[in-house]
Structure formats: C-alpha cells, structure tokens
CSV table of C-alpha atoms (C1' of nucleotides) in Angstrom, one decimal:
chain,number,residue,atom,x,y,z
S,271,MET,CA,0.0,0.0,0.0
S,272,SER,CA,0.9,3.7,0.0
S,273,GLY,CA,2.2,3.6,-3.5
S,274,ALA,CA,0.5,6.9,-4.1
S,275,VAL,CA,2.3,8.8,-1.4
S,276,ARG,CA,5.8,9.0,-2.6
S,277,THR,CA,6.1,10.7,-5.9
S,278,ASN,CA,8.5,8.8,-8.1
S,279,THR,CA,9.8,9.6,-11.5
S,280,ARG,CA,6.8,8.4,-13.3
S,281,ASP,CA,4.4,10.6,-11.2
S,282,ILE,CA,6.5,13.6,-11.9
S,283,ALA,CA,6.5,12.9,-15.6
S,284,ARG,CA,2.8,12.3,-15.6
S,285,ALA,CA,2.1,15.6,-13.8
S,286,ALA,CA,4.3,17.4,-16.3
S,287,ILE,CA,2.5,15.9,-19.3
S,288,ARG,CA,-0.8,16.6,-17.7
S,289,SER,CA,-0.1,20.2,-17.2
S,290,GLU,CA,1.3,20.5,-20.7
S,291,LEU,CA,-1.8,18.9,-22.2
S,292,ALA,CA,-4.0,21.3,-20.1
S,293,GLN,CA,-2.0,24.3,-21.3
S,294,VAL,CA,-2.4,23.3,-24.9
S,295,ALA,CA,-6.1,22.6,-24.4
S,296,PHE,CA,-6.7,25.9,-22.7
S,297,ASP,CA,-4.9,27.9,-25.5
S,298,LEU,CA,-6.8,26.1,-28.2
S,299,PHE,CA,-10.2,26.5,-26.4
S,300,ARG,CA,-9.5,30.2,-25.9
S,301,ARG,CA,-8.6,30.7,-29.5
S,302,GLU,CA,-11.2,28.6,-31.3
S,303,GLY,CA,-14.0,28.3,-28.7
S,304,PHE,CA,-14.6,25.2,-26.6
S,305,ASP,CA,-17.3,23.8,-28.8
S,306,ASN,CA,-15.3,24.2,-32.0
S,307,VAL,CA,-12.4,22.0,-30.7
S,308,THR,CA,-12.7,18.3,-30.8
S,309,VAL,CA,-10.7,15.9,-28.6
S,310,ASN,CA,-8.9,14.9,-31.8
S,311,ASP,CA,-7.8,18.5,-32.3
S,312,LEU,CA,-6.5,18.6,-28.8
S,313,ALA,CA,-4.6,15.4,-29.1
S,314,ALA,CA,-3.1,16.4,-32.4
S,315,ALA,CA,-2.2,19.8,-31.1
S,316,ALA,CA,-0.5,18.2,-28.1
S,317,GLY,CA,1.2,15.5,-30.1
S,318,VAL,CA,-0.4,12.6,-28.4
S,319,SER,CA,-3.1,10.2,-29.4
S,320,ARG,CA,-6.8,10.7,-28.7
S,321,SER,CA,-6.6,7.7,-26.3
S,322,THR,CA,-3.8,9.2,-24.3
S,323,PHE,CA,-5.6,12.6,-24.0
S,324,LEU,CA,-8.7,11.0,-22.7
S,325,ARG,CA,-6.7,9.0,-20.3
S,326,TYR,CA,-5.3,12.1,-18.7
S,327,PHE,CA,-8.6,13.9,-18.6
S,328,GLY,CA,-11.8,12.0,-18.3
S,329,SER,CA,-13.6,14.6,-20.3
S,330,LYS,CA,-13.0,17.6,-22.5
S,331,GLU,CA,-14.2,19.8,-19.7
S,332,ASP,CA,-11.7,18.4,-17.2
S,333,ALA,CA,-8.8,19.5,-19.3
S,334,VAL,CA,-9.7,23.0,-18.3
S,335,LEU,CA,-11.2,22.6,-14.9
S,336,GLY,CA,-8.5,20.8,-13.0
S,337,ALA,CA,-7.8,24.1,-11.3
S,338,VAL,CA,-11.3,24.0,-9.8
S,339,ASP,CA,-10.6,20.8,-8.0
S,340,ILE,CA,-7.4,22.2,-6.6
S,341,GLN,CA,-9.2,25.3,-5.4
S,342,GLY,CA,-11.7,23.2,-3.6
S,343,GLU,CA,-9.0,21.3,-1.7
S,344,GLN,CA,-7.2,24.5,-0.9
S,345,VAL,CA,-10.3,26.2,0.5
S,346,VAL,CA,-11.1,23.2,2.7
S,347,GLY,CA,-7.5,23.1,3.9
S,348,ALA,CA,-7.5,26.8,4.7
S,349,LEU,CA,-10.8,26.4,6.5
S,350,ARG,CA,-9.4,23.7,8.7
S,351,ALA,CA,-6.4,25.9,9.5
S,352,ARG,CA,-8.5,28.7,10.9
S,353,PRO,CA,-8.6,29.2,14.7
S,354,ALA,CA,-11.3,27.2,16.4
S,355,ASP,CA,-12.8,30.1,18.2
S,356,GLU,CA,-13.4,32.1,15.0
S,357,GLY,CA,-16.9,32.6,13.8
S,358,ASP,CA,-18.1,30.4,10.8
S,359,TRP,CA,-18.5,33.4,8.5
S,360,THR,CA,-15.2,34.9,9.2
S,361,ALA,CA,-13.5,31.5,8.9
S,362,LEU,CA,-15.2,30.9,5.5
S,363,ARG,CA,-14.4,34.4,4.3
S,364,ARG,CA,-10.7,33.9,5.2
S,365,ALA,CA,-10.6,30.5,3.6
S,366,LEU,CA,-11.8,32.0,0.4
S,367,ASP,CA,-8.7,34.2,0.4
S,368,THR,CA,-6.9,31.3,-1.0
S,369,VAL,CA,-8.9,31.8,-4.2
S,370,THR,CA,-8.7,35.6,-4.3
S,371,GLU,CA,-5.0,35.3,-3.8
S,372,LEU,CA,-4.8,33.2,-6.8
S,373,HIS,CA,-6.6,35.9,-8.8
S,374,ARG,CA,-4.3,38.5,-7.5
S,375,ARG,CA,-1.2,36.6,-8.4
S,376,ASP,CA,-2.3,36.1,-12.0
S,377,PRO,CA,-5.2,38.4,-12.8
S,378,ASP,CA,-5.0,38.1,-16.6
S,379,GLY,CA,-4.9,34.3,-16.6
S,380,ALA,CA,-7.8,34.2,-14.1
S,381,LEU,CA,-9.8,36.6,-16.1
S,382,VAL,CA,-9.4,34.7,-19.4
S,383,MET,CA,-10.2,31.5,-17.6
S,384,SER,CA,-13.4,33.0,-16.1
S,385,GLN,CA,-14.4,34.4,-19.4
S,386,LEU,CA,-14.0,31.1,-21.1
S,387,ILE,CA,-16.0,29.3,-18.5
S,388,MET,CA,-18.8,32.0,-18.5
S,389,ARG,CA,-19.2,31.9,-22.2
S,390,THR,CA,-19.2,28.1,-22.4
S,391,PRO,CA,-22.4,26.5,-20.9
S,392,ALA,CA,-20.7,23.1,-20.7
S,393,LEU,CA,-17.9,24.5,-18.7
S,394,GLY,CA,-20.1,26.5,-16.5
S,395,ALA,CA,-22.2,23.5,-15.7
S,396,ARG,CA,-19.2,21.3,-14.9
S,397,THR,CA,-17.8,24.0,-12.7
S,398,LEU,CA,-21.0,24.2,-10.7
S,399,GLU,CA,-21.0,20.4,-10.4
S,400,LYS,CA,-17.4,20.4,-9.1
S,401,GLN,CA,-18.1,23.3,-6.6
S,402,ASN,CA,-21.2,21.5,-5.4
S,403,GLY,CA,-18.8,18.6,-4.6
S,404,TRP,CA,-16.9,21.0,-2.2
S,405,ARG,CA,-20.0,21.4,-0.1
S,406,PRO,CA,-19.8,18.2,2.0
S,407,ALA,CA,-16.2,18.7,2.8
S,408,ILE,CA,-16.7,22.3,3.8
S,409,ALA,CA,-19.7,21.5,5.8
S,410,GLN,CA,-17.9,18.7,7.6
S,411,ALA,CA,-15.0,21.1,8.4
S,412,LEU,CA,-17.5,23.6,9.8
S,413,ALA,CA,-19.2,20.9,11.8
S,414,GLU,CA,-16.0,19.8,13.4
S,415,ARG,CA,-15.3,23.4,14.5
S,416,ALA,CA,-18.5,23.6,16.5
S,417,ASP,CA,-18.0,22.4,20.1
S,418,PRO,CA,-21.4,20.8,20.5
S,419,SER,CA,-21.6,19.2,17.1
S,420,TRP,CA,-24.8,20.1,15.4
S,421,PRO,CA,-27.6,17.6,15.3
S,422,ASP,CA,-27.1,17.2,11.6
S,423,LEU,CA,-25.2,18.9,8.8
S,424,LEU,CA,-28.0,21.1,7.7
S,425,VAL,CA,-26.7,24.4,9.1
S,426,PRO,CA,-23.1,23.8,8.1
S,427,SER,CA,-24.3,22.7,4.6
S,428,VAL,CA,-26.2,25.9,4.1
S,429,ARG,CA,-23.2,28.0,5.2
S,430,ALA,CA,-20.9,26.1,3.0
S,431,ALA,CA,-23.2,26.6,0.0
S,432,VAL,CA,-23.6,30.2,0.8
S,433,ALA,CA,-19.9,30.8,0.9
S,434,VAL,CA,-19.4,29.2,-2.5
S,435,ASP,CA,-22.2,31.3,-3.9
S,436,CYS,CA,-20.6,34.5,-2.6
S,437,LEU,CA,-17.4,33.4,-4.3
S,438,ASN,CA,-19.2,32.8,-7.6
S,439,VAL,CA,-21.2,36.0,-7.5
S,440,ALA,CA,-18.1,38.0,-6.7
S,441,VAL,CA,-16.1,36.4,-9.4
S,442,ASP,CA,-18.9,36.9,-11.9
S,443,HIS,CA,-19.0,40.6,-11.1
S,444,TRP,CA,-15.2,40.8,-11.1
S,445,THR,CA,-15.2,39.1,-14.5
S,446,ALA,CA,-17.9,41.4,-15.8
S,447,SER,CA,-15.8,44.3,-14.8
S,448,ASP,CA,-12.9,42.8,-16.8
S,449,GLY,CA,-10.9,42.5,-13.6
S,450,GLY,CA,-11.2,46.2,-12.9
S,451,LEU,CA,-13.0,45.8,-9.5
S,452,ASP,CA,-11.3,44.4,-6.4
S,453,LEU,CA,-12.3,40.8,-5.9
S,454,ASP,CA,-11.8,40.9,-2.2
S,455,ALA,CA,-14.0,44.0,-1.9
S,456,LEU,CA,-16.7,42.3,-4.0
S,457,LEU,CA,-16.4,39.2,-1.8
S,458,ASP,CA,-16.8,41.3,1.3
S,459,GLU,CA,-19.9,42.9,-0.2
S,460,ALA,CA,-21.3,39.5,-1.0
S,461,PHE,CA,-20.8,38.3,2.5
S,462,ALA,CA,-22.5,41.4,3.8
S,463,ALA,CA,-25.6,40.7,1.7
S,464,PHE,CA,-27.1,38.7,4.6
S,465,ALA,CA,-25.5,40.4,7.6
S,466,PRO,CA,-28.2,42.9,8.5
S,467,GLY,CA,-31.2,40.7,7.9
U,300,MET,CA,-46.8,37.4,-34.6
U,301,SER,CA,-48.0,36.2,-31.2
U,302,GLY,CA,-48.8,32.7,-32.5
U,303,ALA,CA,-47.5,31.4,-29.2
U,304,VAL,CA,-50.1,33.1,-27.0
U,305,ARG,CA,-53.3,31.4,-27.9
U,306,THR,CA,-53.2,27.7,-27.3
U,307,ASN,CA,-54.7,26.0,-30.3
U,308,THR,CA,-55.5,22.3,-30.8
U,309,ARG,CA,-52.0,21.5,-31.8
U,310,ASP,CA,-50.5,22.9,-28.7
U,311,ILE,CA,-52.8,21.0,-26.5
U,312,ALA,CA,-51.9,17.8,-28.4
U,313,ARG,CA,-48.2,18.5,-28.1
U,314,ALA,CA,-48.5,19.2,-24.4
U,315,ALA,CA,-50.3,15.9,-23.9
U,316,ILE,CA,-47.7,13.9,-25.8
U,317,ARG,CA,-45.0,15.7,-24.0
U,318,SER,CA,-46.3,14.8,-20.6
U,319,GLU,CA,-47.0,11.3,-21.8
U,320,LEU,CA,-43.4,10.9,-22.9
U,321,ALA,CA,-42.1,12.4,-19.7
U,322,GLN,CA,-44.1,9.9,-17.7
U,323,VAL,CA,-42.9,6.9,-19.7
U,324,ALA,CA,-39.3,8.1,-19.4
U,325,PHE,CA,-39.6,8.7,-15.6
U,326,ASP,CA,-41.0,5.2,-15.0
U,327,LEU,CA,-38.3,3.6,-17.1
U,328,PHE,CA,-35.5,5.6,-15.5
U,329,ARG,CA,-36.8,4.7,-12.1
U,330,ARG,CA,-37.0,1.0,-12.9
U,331,GLU,CA,-33.8,0.5,-14.9
U,332,GLY,CA,-31.6,3.4,-13.8
U,333,PHE,CA,-31.0,6.5,-15.9
U,334,ASP,CA,-27.7,5.4,-17.4
U,335,ASN,CA,-29.1,2.0,-18.4
U,336,VAL,CA,-31.8,3.4,-20.5
U,337,THR,CA,-31.0,4.7,-24.0
U,338,VAL,CA,-33.0,7.2,-26.0
U,339,ASN,CA,-33.9,4.3,-28.3
U,340,ASP,CA,-35.4,2.5,-25.3
U,341,LEU,CA,-37.4,5.5,-24.3
U,342,ALA,CA,-38.7,6.0,-27.8
U,343,ALA,CA,-39.6,2.4,-28.2
U,344,ALA,CA,-41.3,2.3,-24.8
U,345,ALA,CA,-43.3,5.4,-25.7
U,346,GLY,CA,-44.1,4.2,-29.2
U,347,VAL,CA,-42.5,7.0,-31.1
U,348,SER,CA,-39.4,7.3,-33.1
U,349,ARG,CA,-36.1,8.4,-31.6
U,350,SER,CA,-36.3,11.6,-33.7
U,351,THR,CA,-39.6,12.5,-32.2
U,352,PHE,CA,-38.5,11.9,-28.7
U,353,LEU,CA,-35.4,14.1,-29.1
U,354,ARG,CA,-37.6,16.7,-30.7
U,355,TYR,CA,-39.8,16.9,-27.5
U,356,PHE,CA,-36.8,16.9,-25.2
U,357,GLY,CA,-33.5,18.3,-26.2
U,358,SER,CA,-31.7,15.8,-24.1
U,359,LYS,CA,-32.3,12.7,-22.0
U,360,GLU,CA,-32.1,14.7,-18.8
U,361,ASP,CA,-34.8,17.2,-19.9
U,362,ALA,CA,-37.3,14.4,-20.2
U,363,VAL,CA,-37.1,14.2,-16.4
U,364,LEU,CA,-36.3,17.8,-15.4
U,365,GLY,CA,-39.1,19.7,-17.1
U,366,ALA,CA,-40.6,20.1,-13.6
U,367,VAL,CA,-37.5,22.1,-12.5
U,368,ASP,CA,-38.1,24.7,-15.2
U,369,ILE,CA,-41.7,25.1,-14.1
U,370,GLN,CA,-40.7,25.4,-10.4
U,371,GLY,CA,-38.3,28.2,-11.3
U,372,GLU,CA,-41.0,30.2,-13.1
U,373,GLN,CA,-43.4,29.6,-10.2
U,374,VAL,CA,-40.9,30.8,-7.6
U,375,VAL,CA,-40.2,34.0,-9.6
U,376,GLY,CA,-43.9,34.6,-10.1
U,377,ALA,CA,-44.6,34.1,-6.4
U,378,LEU,CA,-41.7,36.4,-5.5
U,379,ARG,CA,-43.1,39.1,-7.7
U,380,ALA,CA,-46.5,38.7,-6.0
U,381,ARG,CA,-45.2,39.4,-2.5
U,382,PRO,CA,-46.0,42.7,-1.0
U,383,ALA,CA,-43.4,45.4,-1.7
U,384,ASP,CA,-42.7,46.3,1.9
U,385,GLU,CA,-41.8,42.8,2.9
U,386,GLY,CA,-38.2,42.0,3.7
U,387,ASP,CA,-36.2,40.1,1.1
U,388,TRP,CA,-35.7,37.0,3.2
U,389,THR,CA,-39.3,36.7,4.1
U,390,ALA,CA,-40.4,37.2,0.5
U,391,LEU,CA,-37.9,34.6,-0.7
U,392,ARG,CA,-39.0,32.1,2.0
U,393,ARG,CA,-42.6,32.6,1.1
U,394,ALA,CA,-41.9,32.3,-2.6
U,395,LEU,CA,-40.3,28.9,-2.0
U,396,ASP,CA,-43.6,27.8,-0.5
U,397,THR,CA,-44.7,27.1,-4.0
U,398,VAL,CA,-42.1,24.3,-4.1
U,399,THR,CA,-42.8,22.9,-0.7
U,400,GLU,CA,-46.5,23.0,-1.5
U,401,LEU,CA,-45.7,20.8,-4.5
U,402,HIS,CA,-44.0,18.3,-2.2
U,403,ARG,CA,-46.9,18.4,0.2
U,404,ARG,CA,-49.4,17.6,-2.5
U,405,ASP,CA,-47.5,14.6,-3.9
U,406,PRO,CA,-44.9,13.5,-1.3
U,407,ASP,CA,-44.3,10.1,-2.8
U,408,GLY,CA,-43.8,11.4,-6.3
U,409,ALA,CA,-41.5,14.2,-5.1
U,410,LEU,CA,-39.5,11.7,-3.1
U,411,VAL,CA,-39.0,9.3,-5.9
U,412,MET,CA,-38.0,12.1,-8.2
U,413,SER,CA,-35.5,13.5,-5.7
U,414,GLN,CA,-34.0,10.1,-5.1
U,415,LEU,CA,-33.6,9.5,-8.9
U,416,ILE,CA,-31.9,12.9,-9.3
U,417,MET,CA,-29.6,12.4,-6.3
U,418,ARG,CA,-28.4,9.0,-7.3
U,419,THR,CA,-27.8,10.1,-10.9
U,420,PRO,CA,-24.9,12.5,-11.3
U,421,ALA,CA,-26.0,13.6,-14.8
U,422,LEU,CA,-29.4,14.6,-13.5
U,423,GLY,CA,-27.9,16.3,-10.4
U,424,ALA,CA,-25.6,18.4,-12.6
U,425,ARG,CA,-28.4,19.4,-15.0
U,426,THR,CA,-30.6,20.3,-12.1
U,427,LEU,CA,-27.9,22.6,-10.7
U,428,GLU,CA,-27.5,24.2,-14.1
U,429,LYS,CA,-31.2,24.9,-14.4
U,430,GLN,CA,-31.5,26.3,-10.9
U,431,ASN,CA,-28.5,28.5,-11.6
U,432,GLY,CA,-30.6,29.8,-14.4
U,433,TRP,CA,-33.2,31.0,-11.9
U,434,ARG,CA,-30.7,33.3,-10.3
U,435,PRO,CA,-30.8,36.2,-12.7
U,436,ALA,CA,-34.6,36.3,-12.7
U,437,ILE,CA,-34.9,36.1,-8.9
U,438,ALA,CA,-32.2,38.7,-8.5
U,439,GLN,CA,-34.0,41.0,-10.9
U,440,ALA,CA,-37.2,40.6,-9.1
U,441,LEU,CA,-35.5,41.4,-5.8
U,442,ALA,CA,-33.8,44.4,-7.3
U,443,GLU,CA,-37.2,45.8,-8.5
U,444,ARG,CA,-38.6,45.5,-5.0
U,445,ALA,CA,-36.0,47.8,-3.5
U,446,ASP,CA,-36.9,51.4,-3.7
U,447,PRO,CA,-33.5,52.9,-4.4
U,448,SER,CA,-32.4,50.3,-6.9
U,449,TRP,CA,-29.1,48.8,-5.8
U,450,PRO,CA,-26.0,50.1,-7.6
U,451,ASP,CA,-25.7,46.6,-9.2
U,452,LEU,CA,-27.2,43.2,-8.9
U,453,LEU,CA,-24.5,41.8,-6.5
U,454,VAL,CA,-26.6,41.8,-3.3
U,455,PRO,CA,-29.8,40.5,-5.0
U,456,SER,CA,-27.8,37.9,-6.8
U,457,VAL,CA,-26.3,36.6,-3.6
U,458,ARG,CA,-29.6,36.5,-1.9
U,459,ALA,CA,-31.2,34.7,-4.8
U,460,ALA,CA,-28.4,32.1,-4.8
U,461,VAL,CA,-28.7,31.7,-1.1
U,462,ALA,CA,-32.4,31.1,-1.2
U,463,VAL,CA,-31.9,28.4,-3.8
U,464,ASP,CA,-29.2,26.8,-1.7
U,465,CYS,CA,-31.5,26.7,1.3
U,466,LEU,CA,-34.1,24.9,-0.9
U,467,ASN,CA,-31.6,22.4,-2.1
U,468,VAL,CA,-30.1,21.6,1.3
U,469,ALA,CA,-33.6,21.3,2.8
U,470,VAL,CA,-34.8,19.0,0.0
U,471,ASP,CA,-31.6,16.9,0.4
U,472,HIS,CA,-32.3,16.4,4.0
U,473,TRP,CA,-35.9,15.8,3.4
U,474,THR,CA,-35.0,13.2,0.8
U,475,ALA,CA,-32.4,11.6,3.1
U,476,SER,CA,-35.1,11.2,5.7
U,477,ASP,CA,-37.3,9.5,3.2
U,478,GLY,CA,-39.8,12.3,3.4
U,479,GLY,CA,-40.2,11.7,7.1
U,480,LEU,CA,-39.2,15.3,8.1
U,481,ASP,CA,-41.2,18.4,7.5
U,482,LEU,CA,-39.8,20.2,4.5
U,483,ASP,CA,-41.1,23.6,5.6
U,484,ALA,CA,-39.5,23.2,9.0
U,485,LEU,CA,-36.2,22.2,7.3
U,486,LEU,CA,-36.4,25.2,5.0
U,487,ASP,CA,-37.0,27.5,8.0
U,488,GLU,CA,-34.0,25.9,9.7
U,489,ALA,CA,-31.9,26.5,6.6
U,490,PHE,CA,-33.0,30.2,6.4
U,491,ALA,CA,-32.1,30.5,10.1
U,492,ALA,CA,-28.5,29.4,9.4
U,493,PHE,CA,-27.4,32.9,8.6
U,494,ALA,CA,-29.7,35.0,10.8
U,495,PRO,CA,-27.8,35.3,14.1
U,496,GLY,CA,-24.2,35.5,12.7
E,211,DT,C1',-66.2,19.8,-49.7
E,212,DC,C1',-61.8,20.7,-51.5
E,213,DC,C1',-57.4,22.9,-51.5
E,214,DT,C1',-53.3,24.5,-49.6
E,215,DA,C1',-50.0,25.9,-46.4
E,216,DT,C1',-48.2,24.3,-42.2
E,217,DC,C1',-46.6,21.3,-39.0
E,218,DC,C1',-45.5,16.6,-37.4
E,219,DT,C1',-43.3,12.4,-37.9
E,220,DG,C1',-40.0,8.8,-39.1
E,221,DA,C1',-35.9,7.4,-41.5
E,222,DA,C1',-31.2,7.9,-42.2
E,223,DA,C1',-26.8,9.7,-42.2
E,224,DC,C1',-23.4,12.1,-39.6
E,225,DT,C1',-20.3,14.1,-35.9
E,226,DG,C1',-18.2,13.6,-31.7
E,227,DA,C1',-17.7,12.1,-26.7
E,228,DG,C1',-16.4,8.5,-23.9
E,229,DT,C1',-15.3,3.3,-23.0
E,230,DG,C1',-12.9,-1.0,-23.6
E,231,DT,C1',-9.5,-4.0,-25.5
E,232,DC,C1',-5.2,-5.4,-27.1
E,233,DA,C1',-0.6,-5.4,-28.8
E,234,DT,C1',3.6,-2.8,-28.5
E,235,DA,C1',7.2,0.0,-26.6
E,236,DC,C1',9.3,2.0,-22.7
E,237,DT,C1',11.4,2.4,-17.9
E,238,DG,C1',13.0,1.3,-13.6
E,239,DT,C1',14.8,-2.7,-11.1
E,240,DA,C1',17.0,-7.0,-9.9
P,106,DT,C1',20.6,-8.6,-19.5
P,107,DA,C1',16.1,-10.1,-18.3
P,108,DC,C1',11.9,-9.1,-16.1
P,109,DA,C1',7.7,-6.7,-14.4
P,110,DG,C1',4.9,-2.9,-14.4
P,111,DT,C1',3.1,0.9,-17.0
P,112,DA,C1',2.2,4.2,-20.6
P,113,DT,C1',1.0,4.6,-25.3
P,114,DG,C1',-1.5,4.2,-29.8
P,115,DA,C1',-4.7,1.9,-32.7
P,116,DC,C1',-9.1,0.3,-33.2
P,117,DA,C1',-13.8,-0.9,-32.6
P,118,DC,C1',-17.9,0.1,-30.2
P,119,DT,C1',-22.0,2.5,-28.0
P,120,DC,C1',-24.7,6.3,-27.6
P,121,DA,C1',-26.2,11.3,-27.5
P,122,DG,C1',-27.5,14.9,-30.2
P,123,DT,C1',-27.9,17.4,-35.0
P,124,DT,C1',-29.3,17.8,-39.5
P,125,DT,C1',-31.7,16.7,-43.7
P,126,DC,C1',-35.4,15.1,-46.3
P,127,DA,C1',-39.6,13.0,-47.8
P,128,DG,C1',-44.3,11.7,-46.8
P,129,DG,C1',-48.5,12.2,-44.3
P,130,DA,C1',-51.8,14.4,-41.2
P,131,DT,C1',-54.3,18.6,-40.1
P,132,DA,C1',-56.3,23.2,-39.6
P,133,DG,C1',-58.6,26.8,-41.8
P,134,DG,C1',-60.2,29.3,-45.7
P,135,DA,C1',-62.5,29.3,-50.5
DNA sequence: TCCTATCCTGAAACTGAGTGTCATACTGTA
DNA sequence: TACAGTATGACACTCAGTTTCAGGATAGGA
C-alpha cells in the first residue's frame, strides 16, 4: 500500500505531461472556442493520441477545470487551519482568500479563464458540479469546528453553500468588470448581503 | 406574430404527448436506472421514433427535469406577487412555499423524483445548471422590490443564490429522511442558518 | 367539400464524446 | 541482460445529439 504517497519519477512525468496537455487545451479553447475544438484536435495539437488525451482527462471539460478541484481542496484546507474560536462566517471568508489570492497573483490568466467558463455553458455546468462537490467537505469542516456538534449537517451545509455562492457572484462581477474591480471587496460585499437581515 | 399566446388544438396535443413521454421516461429511469436506458429504449417504450423523442426533449435529462423549469418560473412569479414592503428574506422564503406545497401535494412522487436525481450524477448536474438559471430572474425581481435600486445586482444575486441553496439543502435532508421530516421546517432551519451570525 | 400551407413524424446519415481491448514500446529494477 | 509494471497508440464500439429530407396528417379558408 501507500504507493500513491511517494512521488516517483513516473508521477513527476505524468504531472508534467498533464499540465502540458492542459495548457495546450486551454490555449486552443480560448482561440477557437470550446465547442469548436474536438478531442482529436486537442490530441493532435498536443502531439499525443486521442486515447492518451482522454486517459489524462476523463472529459473535455476536465482538461480546463483541473484548477477548480485544486481550489476546492485549498479552501477546505484553509478552513481547517482557521482558529477554532473564530466565527463560521469569518473563517469561511478567510478560507476564500486562497482563491482571491490566486486571482491577485495572475489576474490576466484568471480573467481569461473566467471568461472562457462563462461563455461556455458546458464548462459553467461542470464548474457548478465540481463546486457542489466541495459542499460536503466544507460542511464537515465547519461541523468539526463547533463544540457541541450540530444535530445534523443542515446548518453547516447551508453555510458552505452560501460561501461558495458568494465566491461565484463575486467572481462573476469581477469578470464582468474585466478585472477592474477588487475581488476581495466584492467578496466582502457579497458576505455582507445577509448580515443585517 | 403572437402565435404562441393562444393555445390551439396542436399545442394541446403536443403538451399531452410531451407529458406522456415524460411519464414513460420517468418510469423507465426509475425502474432501470438513468444510465441503463438509451434514447432508443425511451422512444420504443413510448411508441414513437427516436427523432420524435429528441424533438420533444432536447436531451435525455430534460425528459425528467421539465418540472424544474416550471418550479423556477413559479418561484419567480410568487416572489413578484409578494408585498413590496416585505423583507427580502421573508419574501424569498414565502416564494419557496410554491415548491414545498408541491412536495406536500405529492410527497411520494416528489421523493422518488429526488431520489432519482440524487443517485444520478448527470441529473444532479443538469438540475444545478437549471437552478442556476433561476438566479438572474430572482435577483432581478428582488432588485425591483428595492426602492432605491441597488448600484448593481450583486446583493440581490447573492440573496437569490442563497435562497436556492436553502431549498436544495432542505430538500436533500428531506429526501435523506425518506420524506419523514417536514420540508417547511427544514427550510426554516436553513434560512435561520445565517440569521444570528 | 376541396385545397393548400403548415406542421408533425420517421428514416437515415453524420459528428463527436467517452469506453474498452489489445498489442507494442518504454522504464526502472534485480 | 532479463523481467515486471506501466504508458501509449490503434481500433472498434456504444450512444447522444444534430441535420436533412420526404411523406403524411391537419387546420382553416375558399
């Protein structure tokens, strides 16, 4: 067991190829439009066979949305790292800093990515699906923060979902402003949308 | 123009066929599992050609999820009918009564439908996508309620998304309880998840 | 009643995504 | 060098969804 823990030469090579394929796919999608590019095109552009491409990414969408999975893990990780006495909303807001930080580090790349996703229904749908997959993990992390564990996960689930919504609405507005607005400010505004009542 | 307003004989026939096809599809999916039923199977079971079936429903998923579209329209309609001086959250909660009322009228049907959607990733994803489509309309309706229209749709969008999340979490829990819990109570609980802070 | 424009249907061909299989080539290890 | 595990490419296959086209039903007016 534990053959997955140590990264050997093969894993490194695979990761490199994977990121290379993702890059090629992203460029091609951006240039030609997601729907106008077939898996054959992607494979040809990357210099691998169709089989290989589909082995690295289970679907065309996944070639673009690997970043979304990573974001989810990072958010959950950041949430778990928050002090236990912090309020849920503050902890969630701070956990989302991992995402805004990514946008601050590469605004142009993030903007182009957002635009591609927003103008491609298939990518938007798949993104929603992936983000929806974050919910259980976030809710679980929230539940473990509360001293007297909630009777069930309803309240944590709602808060997890709300946080993700805030992120999405903020990113949408940020993207609509062509990156001109400040994402952290937008996110604060979004979180404030249910503060007063 | 306006040939779509008056419902003539043809429209009635089409609606009847459509609902018949949806019924056949639902039964077959429930019995065999969504992924184990092909469009050919559906067409054969309904006694129409594959072409016809795909003309009535753009996709396999849509054969099941027509109800979701209707729910969205109903929620928006109900929201617009709420008194203007009502708070956003109350108005949203009351608008969602249209959905809970549907569950109360046919609990067994609603339960089976929820179970089918929850155990079928493709249906879950498509449902999320459709519900995400409600957001702009709900946000717009909220924005029009506010006297001094908000600078932008950020706050209404967040509130719209949150309301839909509450619905989903509540329905998830209701489904997990096999319909044993009270959906309205769950929904109230969900809405209370961000009241105190 | 007949005529005509419109719409519905079924048949068929086509594209493209995703799955499964198999033989071959490569890579690290003993 | 020989061996075992793995990645690759080629190929066949299923199925969803689109498009085209021809024939048949129907509504509504003359």
